[in-house]
């Protein structure tokens, strides 16, 4: 670590960065001192004069009891870093008052000289810190790591100083072995527990490890051949697209005015509402987003809100609802409109072909029926079914096992509340296998929490209840979303190497490796795992915080879900940046996709796809399903991309379809019956209504609880 001190001559293994201090004192020679070094300190700046070990009593802070403890030689075994950390924790915990701990941190801040301006670069910034923090690293010829840090906050600077004391002159292996959990004891009682501040420990450590990983790879000549993922960089001045995929996305963010006007005019003339999922093709979303400014009855949302929006539009006088999504979404819209008394409102899909969904298909397979039959033989049981399933699946399931619908944003609370109301319950979740595994993993992590921490998640649960429910929580293991399935091992490795210090977002449906990566980031407030709306809200919050800080910053978000989300994300970011006086704030949205995850056009410019006057070599989206690649994430969902702008315009212009030209586009009502002789539409809506009751009242409805317990009494 760099310290401006008067010291004995440096050893041959000293860092090549030793002469970096830009403002050396004229009274003595300046060099840099590593905390782990055995070199002794002689006459120094009076501010740093006392380096005695921490006194056993920490009450007399005016006596300057702070210290840099004498540490054994860095040639010792890998126990050296834990030993340094233990000494640091011991010093920290000996100070019982938060104000004393603050002074302790500020003292360490005084030990770091300012970084040269040339080192205060964007590439050296540590993301996720409340204040601006810069970090630089070097791998010495002796195989040891050296670190330099600075911050415009003395508290953050002191935290960096503490971490450098632990890791300076450590081996790369020792740096990589240190976990964020190992720093937990340095958080207790610091500055009143200000969460955003204590995350500095974690984020600086992650940045140290990222730099270490790269330096080792360079030294060994094993730098991975990873190309940066495509991304969009947004500022108050505009948008920069990096990579062909991002360039194609960006072109659709500024739709042709004539297309927007055409859509708005026909929607107004025929009183048509539009409900679209976040995963729509970027061309469609670009036009819809622009049209929203002129026609209020356009909603782009996740699947849960789509039906609610349709009801709102019907109440406002819309005579038709066009649904841009997969078939189970249009089914839900039709059924919920009927439940709300709007049977006369027409509901139209965007194709006369089946617009499927791999998850919905999995829940219709014989294996899922067998799964539910096993549940029916184990009362008291509750089936928690993901909303991304057909109305028919919900109806048939509900007659086998009492069922409640869930979304990726409320599934955890739904399950916890069910166990709270029925402690002897067994829960059967499906059909998404990744989400099920991630839920179980999340509850397993809760067994490492205190009762107080668990109560903050759900007030009626404790460590004992979480341990008790785990054996009675089952999930279906044969259902996946084809989009989120592709955020697998190779994508995770690339993110670890290049983007581990960025904000990580992940849908709850992603595979376990990606889930774990995002959950680790979530612990330091650098990540989110949840629904599409959760992801959008997280990005909005972080950008707003940066706007409020009003300093130069570069936020980087890895989009761990379908790329169609980008239109809504960009709209939110542009709105926030447009209201900010900070013209130097950059927000980058990264798409974890490979070159295989795109639909390529001909190299012949005459055959290239054009957007306006621009010929695109690569377009986002799919043709026949080739848009996804297991080698690098997924560009888009092939089913969602069956909802085209041309289809929307054709349907709207034809309405009312008196000649039934587009009869195949109508979202039909379910007239068939369940095995018990009830209408599928009626029975299939009941699990959705149970969920709506839970959302409104924070508890399961009495009717559902009675259904579950009555099944047990019949056994």
PDB file of N, CA and C in Angstrom, residues 431-518:
ATOM      1  N   UNK A 431     -44.147 -24.738 -12.555  1.00  0.00           N
ATOM      2  CA  UNK A 431     -43.332 -25.799 -13.151  1.00  0.00           C
ATOM      3  C   UNK A 431     -41.864 -25.432 -13.360  1.00  0.00           C
ATOM      4  N   UNK A 432     -41.439 -24.201 -13.026  1.00  0.00           N
ATOM      5  CA  UNK A 432     -40.082 -23.770 -13.366  1.00  0.00           C
ATOM      6  C   UNK A 432     -39.046 -24.394 -12.430  1.00  0.00           C
ATOM      7  N   UNK A 433     -38.226 -25.281 -12.973  1.00  0.00           N
ATOM      8  CA  UNK A 433     -37.254 -26.013 -12.159  1.00  0.00           C
ATOM      9  C   UNK A 433     -36.182 -25.105 -11.584  1.00  0.00           C
ATOM     10  N   UNK A 434     -35.682 -24.165 -12.386  1.00  0.00           N
ATOM     11  CA  UNK A 434     -34.640 -23.265 -11.894  1.00  0.00           C
ATOM     12  C   UNK A 434     -35.169 -22.377 -10.772  1.00  0.00           C
ATOM     13  N   UNK A 435     -36.372 -21.856 -10.957  1.00  0.00           N
ATOM     14  CA  UNK A 435     -36.931 -21.026  -9.911  1.00  0.00           C
ATOM     15  C   UNK A 435     -37.153 -21.846  -8.636  1.00  0.00           C
ATOM     16  N   UNK A 436     -37.633 -23.068  -8.805  1.00  0.00           N
ATOM     17  CA  UNK A 436     -37.838 -23.926  -7.644  1.00  0.00           C
ATOM     18  C   UNK A 436     -36.542 -24.192  -6.897  1.00  0.00           C
ATOM     19  N   UNK A 437     -35.487 -24.531  -7.636  1.00  0.00           N
ATOM     20  CA  UNK A 437     -34.186 -24.777  -7.010  1.00  0.00           C
ATOM     21  C   UNK A 437     -33.657 -23.517  -6.339  1.00  0.00           C
ATOM     22  N   UNK A 438     -33.876 -22.369  -6.965  1.00  0.00           N
ATOM     23  CA  UNK A 438     -33.394 -21.116  -6.390  1.00  0.00           C
ATOM     24  C   UNK A 438     -34.152 -20.750  -5.120  1.00  0.00           C
ATOM     25  N   UNK A 439     -35.444 -21.067  -5.084  1.00  0.00           N
ATOM     26  CA  UNK A 439     -36.232 -20.811  -3.876  1.00  0.00           C
ATOM     27  C   UNK A 439     -35.708 -21.667  -2.726  1.00  0.00           C
ATOM     28  N   UNK A 440     -35.465 -22.941  -3.009  1.00  0.00           N
ATOM     29  CA  UNK A 440     -34.926 -23.834  -1.968  1.00  0.00           C
ATOM     30  C   UNK A 440     -33.571 -23.320  -1.489  1.00  0.00           C
ATOM     31  N   UNK A 441     -32.723 -22.910  -2.421  1.00  0.00           N
ATOM     32  CA  UNK A 441     -31.404 -22.392  -2.052  1.00  0.00           C
ATOM     33  C   UNK A 441     -31.533 -21.133  -1.196  1.00  0.00           C
ATOM     34  N   UNK A 442     -32.501 -20.298  -1.532  1.00  0.00           N
ATOM     35  CA  UNK A 442     -32.730 -19.079  -0.763  1.00  0.00           C
ATOM     36  C   UNK A 442     -33.134 -19.410   0.668  1.00  0.00           C
ATOM     37  N   UNK A 443     -34.032 -20.386   0.836  1.00  0.00           N
ATOM     38  CA  UNK A 443     -34.450 -20.780   2.182  1.00  0.00           C
ATOM     39  C   UNK A 443     -33.300 -21.446   2.952  1.00  0.00           C
ATOM     40  N   UNK A 444     -32.456 -22.177   2.236  1.00  0.00           N
ATOM     41  CA  UNK A 444     -31.281 -22.763   2.887  1.00  0.00           C
ATOM     42  C   UNK A 444     -30.347 -21.676   3.395  1.00  0.00           C
ATOM     43  N   UNK A 445     -30.195 -20.613   2.625  1.00  0.00           N
ATOM     44  CA  UNK A 445     -29.378 -19.482   3.071  1.00  0.00           C
ATOM     45  C   UNK A 445     -29.986 -18.811   4.289  1.00  0.00           C
ATOM     46  N   UNK A 446     -31.305 -18.834   4.392  1.00  0.00           N
ATOM     47  CA  UNK A 446     -31.975 -18.229   5.550  1.00  0.00           C
ATOM     48  C   UNK A 446     -31.662 -18.981   6.841  1.00  0.00           C
ATOM     49  N   UNK A 447     -31.297 -20.266   6.726  1.00  0.00           N
ATOM     50  CA  UNK A 447     -30.945 -21.027   7.935  1.00  0.00           C
ATOM     51  C   UNK A 447     -29.627 -20.542   8.548  1.00  0.00           C
ATOM     52  N   UNK A 448     -28.908 -19.684   7.839  1.00  0.00           N
ATOM     53  CA  UNK A 448     -27.670 -19.101   8.359  1.00  0.00           C
ATOM     54  C   UNK A 448     -27.919 -17.727   8.976  1.00  0.00           C
ATOM     55  N   UNK A 449     -29.177 -17.295   8.963  1.00  0.00           N
ATOM     56  CA  UNK A 449     -29.522 -15.980   9.498  1.00  0.00           C
ATOM     57  C   UNK A 449     -29.963 -16.084  10.945  1.00  0.00           C
ATOM     58  N   UNK A 450     -30.047 -14.940  11.588  1.00  0.00           N
ATOM     59  CA  UNK A 450     -30.585 -14.874  12.946  1.00  0.00           C
ATOM     60  C   UNK A 450     -32.108 -14.772  12.876  1.00  0.00           C
ATOM     61  N   UNK A 451     -32.763 -14.998  14.023  1.00  0.00           N
ATOM     62  CA  UNK A 451     -34.219 -14.860  14.074  1.00  0.00           C
ATOM     63  C   UNK A 451     -34.654 -13.458  13.667  1.00  0.00           C
ATOM     64  N   UNK A 452     -33.886 -12.465  14.077  1.00  0.00           N
ATOM     65  CA  UNK A 452     -34.228 -11.081  13.751  1.00  0.00           C
ATOM     66  C   UNK A 452     -34.142 -10.836  12.241  1.00  0.00           C
ATOM     67  N   UNK A 453     -33.109 -11.359  11.616  1.00  0.00           N
ATOM     68  CA  UNK A 453     -32.957 -11.186  10.168  1.00  0.00           C
ATOM     69  C   UNK A 453     -34.073 -11.895   9.407  1.00  0.00           C
ATOM     70  N   UNK A 454     -34.450 -13.086   9.880  1.00  0.00           N
ATOM     71  CA  UNK A 454     -35.534 -13.830   9.238  1.00  0.00           C
ATOM     72  C   UNK A 454     -36.856 -13.089   9.415  1.00  0.00           C
ATOM     73  N   UNK A 455     -37.082 -12.527  10.594  1.00  0.00           N
ATOM     74  CA  UNK A 455     -38.318 -11.784  10.852  1.00  0.00           C
ATOM     75  C   UNK A 455     -38.448 -10.567   9.953  1.00  0.00           C
ATOM     76  N   UNK A 456     -37.316 -10.019   9.535  1.00  0.00           N
ATOM     77  CA  UNK A 456     -37.364  -8.885   8.615  1.00  0.00           C
ATOM     78  C   UNK A 456     -37.869  -9.303   7.238  1.00  0.00           C
ATOM     79  N   UNK A 457     -37.673 -10.583   6.905  1.00  0.00           N
ATOM     80  CA  UNK A 457     -38.181 -11.113   5.638  1.00  0.00           C
ATOM     81  C   UNK A 457     -39.650 -11.497   5.777  1.00  0.00           C
ATOM     82  N   UNK A 458     -39.968 -12.190   6.878  1.00  0.00           N
ATOM     83  CA  UNK A 458     -41.366 -12.530   7.179  1.00  0.00           C
ATOM     84  C   UNK A 458     -41.532 -12.558   8.702  1.00  0.00           C
ATOM     85  N   UNK A 459     -42.404 -11.723   9.245  1.00  0.00           N
ATOM     86  CA  UNK A 459     -42.494 -11.560  10.705  1.00  0.00           C
ATOM     87  C   UNK A 459     -42.949 -12.797  11.471  1.00  0.00           C
ATOM     88  N   UNK A 460     -43.558 -13.763  10.791  1.00  0.00           N
ATOM     89  CA  UNK A 460     -44.071 -14.939  11.495  1.00  0.00           C
ATOM     90  C   UNK A 460     -43.143 -16.148  11.376  1.00  0.00           C
ATOM     91  N   UNK A 461     -41.913 -15.895  10.937  1.00  0.00           N
ATOM     92  CA  UNK A 461     -40.974 -17.010  10.801  1.00  0.00           C
ATOM     93  C   UNK A 461     -39.725 -16.785  11.637  1.00  0.00           C
ATOM     94  N   UNK A 462     -39.077 -17.893  11.963  1.00  0.00           N
ATOM     95  CA  UNK A 462     -37.842 -17.894  12.751  1.00  0.00           C
ATOM     96  C   UNK A 462     -36.904 -18.928  12.154  1.00  0.00           C
ATOM     97  N   UNK A 463     -35.716 -19.029  12.730  1.00  0.00           N
ATOM     98  CA  UNK A 463     -34.756 -20.027  12.268  1.00  0.00           C
ATOM     99  C   UNK A 463     -35.350 -21.430  12.383  1.00  0.00           C
ATOM    100  N   UNK A 464     -36.047 -21.686  13.475  1.00  0.00           N
ATOM    101  CA  UNK A 464     -36.644 -23.003  13.695  1.00  0.00           C
ATOM    102  C   UNK A 464     -37.698 -23.332  12.632  1.00  0.00           C
ATOM    103  N   UNK A 465     -38.554 -22.365  12.296  1.00  0.00           N
ATOM    104  CA  UNK A 465     -39.617 -22.635  11.325  1.00  0.00           C
ATOM    105  C   UNK A 465     -39.059 -22.821   9.916  1.00  0.00           C
ATOM    106  N   UNK A 466     -38.001 -22.075   9.580  1.00  0.00           N
ATOM    107  CA  UNK A 466     -37.398 -22.232   8.250  1.00  0.00           C
ATOM    108  C   UNK A 466     -36.783 -23.618   8.114  1.00  0.00           C
ATOM    109  N   UNK A 467     -36.069 -24.056   9.136  1.00  0.00           N
ATOM    110  CA  UNK A 467     -35.483 -25.403   9.103  1.00  0.00           C
ATOM    111  C   UNK A 467     -36.574 -26.466   9.014  1.00  0.00           C
ATOM    112  N   UNK A 468     -37.692 -26.205   9.667  1.00  0.00           N
ATOM    113  CA  UNK A 468     -38.784 -27.175   9.693  1.00  0.00           C
ATOM    114  C   UNK A 468     -39.478 -27.309   8.342  1.00  0.00           C
ATOM    115  N   UNK A 469     -39.628 -26.202   7.613  1.00  0.00           N
ATOM    116  CA  UNK A 469     -40.389 -26.253   6.359  1.00  0.00           C
ATOM    117  C   UNK A 469     -39.592 -26.823   5.183  1.00  0.00           C
ATOM    118  N   UNK A 470     -38.270 -26.748   5.233  1.00  0.00           N
ATOM    119  CA  UNK A 470     -37.458 -27.159   4.086  1.00  0.00           C
ATOM    120  C   UNK A 470     -37.736 -28.592   3.600  1.00  0.00           C
ATOM    121  N   UNK A 471     -37.874 -29.571   4.496  1.00  0.00           N
ATOM    122  CA  UNK A 471     -38.151 -30.935   4.001  1.00  0.00           C
ATOM    123  C   UNK A 471     -39.529 -31.060   3.360  1.00  0.00           C
ATOM    124  N   UNK A 472     -40.404 -30.091   3.596  1.00  0.00           N
ATOM    125  CA  UNK A 472     -41.769 -30.162   3.061  1.00  0.00           C
ATOM    126  C   UNK A 472     -41.995 -29.177   1.912  1.00  0.00           C
ATOM    127  N   UNK A 473     -40.903 -28.741   1.305  1.00  0.00           N
ATOM    128  CA  UNK A 473     -40.978 -27.855   0.148  1.00  0.00           C
ATOM    129  C   UNK A 473     -40.451 -28.605  -1.076  1.00  0.00           C
ATOM    130  N   UNK A 474     -41.320 -28.872  -2.030  1.00  0.00           N
ATOM    131  CA  UNK A 474     -40.961 -29.624  -3.230  1.00  0.00           C
ATOM    132  C   UNK A 474     -41.078 -28.724  -4.463  1.00  0.00           C
ATOM    133  N   UNK A 475     -40.315 -29.069  -5.491  1.00  0.00           N
ATOM    134  CA  UNK A 475     -40.452 -28.343  -6.754  1.00  0.00           C
ATOM    135  C   UNK A 475     -40.314 -29.307  -7.922  1.00  0.00           C
ATOM    136  N   UNK A 476     -41.032 -29.007  -8.981  1.00  0.00           N
ATOM    137  CA  UNK A 476     -40.997 -29.808 -10.203  1.00  0.00           C
ATOM    138  C   UNK A 476     -39.632 -29.647 -10.864  1.00  0.00           C
ATOM    139  N   UNK A 477     -39.070 -30.738 -11.379  1.00  0.00           N
ATOM    140  CA  UNK A 477     -37.691 -30.688 -11.855  1.00  0.00           C
ATOM    141  C   UNK A 477     -37.545 -30.916 -13.357  1.00  0.00           C
ATOM    142  N   UNK A 478     -38.628 -30.691 -14.103  1.00  0.00           N
ATOM    143  CA  UNK A 478     -38.550 -30.930 -15.543  1.00  0.00           C
ATOM    144  C   UNK A 478     -39.117 -29.773 -16.361  1.00  0.00           C
ATOM    145  N   UNK A 479     -39.037 -28.554 -15.845  1.00  0.00           N
ATOM    146  CA  UNK A 479     -39.571 -27.416 -16.584  1.00  0.00           C
ATOM    147  C   UNK A 479     -38.618 -26.236 -16.578  1.00  0.00           C
ATOM    148  N   UNK A 480     -38.339 -25.665 -17.760  1.00  0.00           N
ATOM    149  CA  UNK A 480     -37.450 -24.502 -17.840  1.00  0.00           C
ATOM    150  C   UNK A 480     -37.959 -23.526 -18.890  1.00  0.00           C
ATOM    151  N   UNK A 481     -37.571 -22.264 -18.717  1.00  0.00           N
ATOM    152  CA  UNK A 481     -37.783 -21.250 -19.738  1.00  0.00           C
ATOM    153  C   UNK A 481     -36.603 -21.308 -20.698  1.00  0.00           C
ATOM    154  N   UNK A 482     -36.859 -21.389 -21.996  1.00  0.00           N
ATOM    155  CA  UNK A 482     -35.763 -21.543 -22.956  1.00  0.00           C
ATOM    156  C   UNK A 482     -34.854 -20.325 -22.979  1.00  0.00           C
ATOM    157  N   UNK A 483     -35.363 -19.173 -22.556  1.00  0.00           N
ATOM    158  CA  UNK A 483     -34.529 -17.972 -22.506  1.00  0.00           C
ATOM    159  C   UNK A 483     -33.582 -18.041 -21.322  1.00  0.00           C
ATOM    160  N   UNK A 484     -34.142 -18.202 -20.124  1.00  0.00           N
ATOM    161  CA  UNK A 484     -33.315 -18.134 -18.921  1.00  0.00           C
ATOM    162  C   UNK A 484     -32.443 -19.369 -18.740  1.00  0.00           C
ATOM    163  N   UNK A 485     -32.809 -20.475 -19.405  1.00  0.00           N
ATOM    164  CA  UNK A 485     -31.988 -21.682 -19.352  1.00  0.00           C
ATOM    165  C   UNK A 485     -30.581 -21.415 -19.883  1.00  0.00           C
ATOM    166  N   UNK A 486     -30.464 -20.428 -20.756  1.00  0.00           N
ATOM    167  CA  UNK A 486     -29.205 -20.221 -21.455  1.00  0.00           C
ATOM    168  C   UNK A 486     -28.228 -19.316 -20.719  1.00  0.00           C
ATOM    169  N   UNK A 487     -28.601 -18.840 -19.535  1.00  0.00           N
ATOM    170  CA  UNK A 487     -27.645 -18.095 -18.720  1.00  0.00           C
ATOM    171  C   UNK A 487     -26.873 -19.109 -17.869  1.00  0.00           C
ATOM    172  N   UNK A 488     -26.127 -19.943 -18.562  1.00  0.00           N
ATOM    173  CA  UNK A 488     -25.452 -21.064 -17.919  1.00  0.00           C
ATOM    174  C   UNK A 488     -23.999 -20.796 -17.584  1.00  0.00           C
ATOM    175  N   UNK A 489     -23.213 -21.875 -17.510  1.00  0.00           N
ATOM    176  CA  UNK A 489     -21.855 -21.823 -16.977  1.00  0.00           C
ATOM    177  C   UNK A 489     -20.959 -20.867 -17.751  1.00  0.00           C
ATOM    178  N   UNK A 490     -20.996 -20.932 -19.074  1.00  0.00           N
ATOM    179  CA  UNK A 490     -20.070 -20.107 -19.851  1.00  0.00           C
ATOM    180  C   UNK A 490     -20.362 -18.614 -19.674  1.00  0.00           C
ATOM    181  N   UNK A 491     -21.639 -18.278 -19.631  1.00  0.00           N
ATOM    182  CA  UNK A 491     -22.011 -16.877 -19.403  1.00  0.00           C
ATOM    183  C   UNK A 491     -21.533 -16.429 -18.029  1.00  0.00           C
ATOM    184  N   UNK A 492     -21.737 -17.274 -17.025  1.00  0.00           N
ATOM    185  CA  UNK A 492     -21.336 -16.935 -15.655  1.00  0.00           C
ATOM    186  C   UNK A 492     -19.830 -16.713 -15.570  1.00  0.00           C
ATOM    187  N   UNK A 493     -19.047 -17.575 -16.214  1.00  0.00           N
ATOM    188  CA  UNK A 493     -17.592 -17.419 -16.180  1.00  0.00           C
ATOM    189  C   UNK A 493     -17.160 -16.108 -16.818  1.00  0.00           C
ATOM    190  N   UNK A 494     -17.825 -15.745 -17.877  1.00  0.00           N
ATOM    191  CA  UNK A 494     -17.491 -14.492 -18.558  1.00  0.00           C
ATOM    192  C   UNK A 494     -17.854 -13.291 -17.684  1.00  0.00           C
ATOM    193  N   UNK A 495     -18.989 -13.374 -17.007  1.00  0.00           N
ATOM    194  CA  UNK A 495     -19.401 -12.294 -16.113  1.00  0.00           C
ATOM    195  C   UNK A 495     -18.436 -12.184 -14.938  1.00  0.00           C
ATOM    196  N   UNK A 496     -18.023 -13.324 -14.384  1.00  0.00           N
ATOM    197  CA  UNK A 496     -17.078 -13.311 -13.263  1.00  0.00           C
ATOM    198  C   UNK A 496     -15.779 -12.614 -13.650  1.00  0.00           C
ATOM    199  N   UNK A 497     -15.326 -12.878 -14.858  1.00  0.00           N
ATOM    200  CA  UNK A 497     -14.028 -12.343 -15.280  1.00  0.00           C
ATOM    201  C   UNK A 497     -14.114 -10.862 -15.636  1.00  0.00           C
ATOM    202  N   UNK A 498     -15.198 -10.454 -16.297  1.00  0.00           N
ATOM    203  CA  UNK A 498     -15.255  -9.106 -16.851  1.00  0.00           C
ATOM    204  C   UNK A 498     -16.207  -8.156 -16.129  1.00  0.00           C
ATOM    205  N   UNK A 499     -17.228  -8.712 -15.437  1.00  0.00           N
ATOM    206  CA  UNK A 499     -18.281  -7.841 -14.912  1.00  0.00           C
ATOM    207  C   UNK A 499     -18.634  -8.123 -13.452  1.00  0.00           C
ATOM    208  N   UNK A 500     -17.730  -8.766 -12.712  1.00  0.00           N
ATOM    209  CA  UNK A 500     -18.077  -9.148 -11.337  1.00  0.00           C
ATOM    210  C   UNK A 500     -18.299  -7.936 -10.438  1.00  0.00           C
ATOM    211  N   UNK A 501     -17.757  -6.781 -10.811  1.00  0.00           N
ATOM    212  CA  UNK A 501     -17.934  -5.585  -9.989  1.00  0.00           C
ATOM    213  C   UNK A 501     -19.057  -4.689 -10.501  1.00  0.00           C
ATOM    214  N   UNK A 502     -19.801  -5.153 -11.503  1.00  0.00           N
ATOM    215  CA  UNK A 502     -20.926  -4.389 -12.023  1.00  0.00           C
ATOM    216  C   UNK A 502     -22.190  -4.740 -11.242  1.00  0.00           C
ATOM    217  N   UNK A 503     -23.260  -3.987 -11.480  1.00  0.00           N
ATOM    218  CA  UNK A 503     -24.565  -4.348 -10.930  1.00  0.00           C
ATOM    219  C   UNK A 503     -25.087  -5.547 -11.722  1.00  0.00           C
ATOM    220  N   UNK A 504     -25.458  -6.607 -11.013  1.00  0.00           N
ATOM    221  CA  UNK A 504     -25.927  -7.824 -11.675  1.00  0.00           C
ATOM    222  C   UNK A 504     -27.426  -7.988 -11.462  1.00  0.00           C
ATOM    223  N   UNK A 505     -28.156  -8.173 -12.533  1.00  0.00           N
ATOM    224  CA  UNK A 505     -29.593  -8.419 -12.438  1.00  0.00           C
ATOM    225  C   UNK A 505     -29.875  -9.813 -12.981  1.00  0.00           C
ATOM    226  N   UNK A 506     -30.791 -10.518 -12.342  1.00  0.00           N
ATOM    227  CA  UNK A 506     -31.118 -11.875 -12.797  1.00  0.00           C
ATOM    228  C   UNK A 506     -32.576 -12.170 -12.501  1.00  0.00           C
ATOM    229  N   UNK A 507     -33.237 -12.729 -13.476  1.00  0.00           N
ATOM    230  CA  UNK A 507     -34.599 -13.198 -13.252  1.00  0.00           C
ATOM    231  C   UNK A 507     -34.533 -14.431 -12.359  1.00  0.00           C
ATOM    232  N   UNK A 508     -35.586 -14.630 -11.575  1.00  0.00           N
ATOM    233  CA  UNK A 508     -35.596 -15.764 -10.645  1.00  0.00           C
ATOM    234  C   UNK A 508     -35.614 -17.102 -11.380  1.00  0.00           C
ATOM    235  N   UNK A 509     -35.821 -17.080 -12.691  1.00  0.00           N
ATOM    236  CA  UNK A 509     -35.866 -18.314 -13.473  1.00  0.00           C
ATOM    237  C   UNK A 509     -34.499 -18.762 -13.987  1.00  0.00           C
ATOM    238  N   UNK A 510     -33.433 -18.010 -13.731  1.00  0.00           N
ATOM    239  CA  UNK A 510     -32.137 -18.369 -14.304  1.00  0.00           C
ATOM    240  C   UNK A 510     -31.546 -19.582 -13.595  1.00  0.00           C
ATOM    241  N   UNK A 511     -30.587 -20.279 -14.243  1.00  0.00           N
ATOM    242  CA  UNK A 511     -29.939 -21.430 -13.600  1.00  0.00           C
ATOM    243  C   UNK A 511     -29.197 -21.036 -12.325  1.00  0.00           C
ATOM    244  N   UNK A 512     -28.859 -22.066 -11.527  1.00  0.00           N
ATOM    245  CA  UNK A 512     -28.308 -21.848 -10.194  1.00  0.00           C
ATOM    246  C   UNK A 512     -27.037 -21.031 -10.141  1.00  0.00           C
ATOM    247  N   UNK A 513     -26.123 -21.213 -11.099  1.00  0.00           N
ATOM    248  CA  UNK A 513     -24.861 -20.469 -11.072  1.00  0.00           C
ATOM    249  C   UNK A 513     -25.097 -18.971 -11.208  1.00  0.00           C
ATOM    250  N   UNK A 514     -25.951 -18.605 -12.145  1.00  0.00           N
ATOM    251  CA  UNK A 514     -26.265 -17.195 -12.347  1.00  0.00           C
ATOM    252  C   UNK A 514     -27.026 -16.641 -11.145  1.00  0.00           C
ATOM    253  N   UNK A 515     -27.914 -17.456 -10.584  1.00  0.00           N
ATOM    254  CA  UNK A 515     -28.666 -17.062  -9.390  1.00  0.00           C
ATOM    255  C   UNK A 515     -27.719 -16.781  -8.233  1.00  0.00           C
ATOM    256  N   UNK A 516     -26.764 -17.674  -8.004  1.00  0.00           N
ATOM    257  CA  UNK A 516     -25.816 -17.505  -6.895  1.00  0.00           C
ATOM    258  C   UNK A 516     -24.967 -16.258  -7.085  1.00  0.00           C
ATOM    259  N   UNK A 517     -24.561 -16.004  -8.320  1.00  0.00           N
ATOM    260  CA  UNK A 517     -23.744 -14.832  -8.612  1.00  0.00           C
ATOM    261  C   UNK A 517     -24.521 -13.552  -8.303  1.00  0.00           C
ATOM    262  N   UNK A 518     -25.769 -13.504  -8.750  1.00  0.00           N
ATOM    263  CA  UNK A 518     -26.588 -12.317  -8.506  1.00  0.00           C
ATOM    264  C   UNK A 518     -26.956 -12.189  -7.032  1.00  0.00           C
TER     265      UNK A 518
END
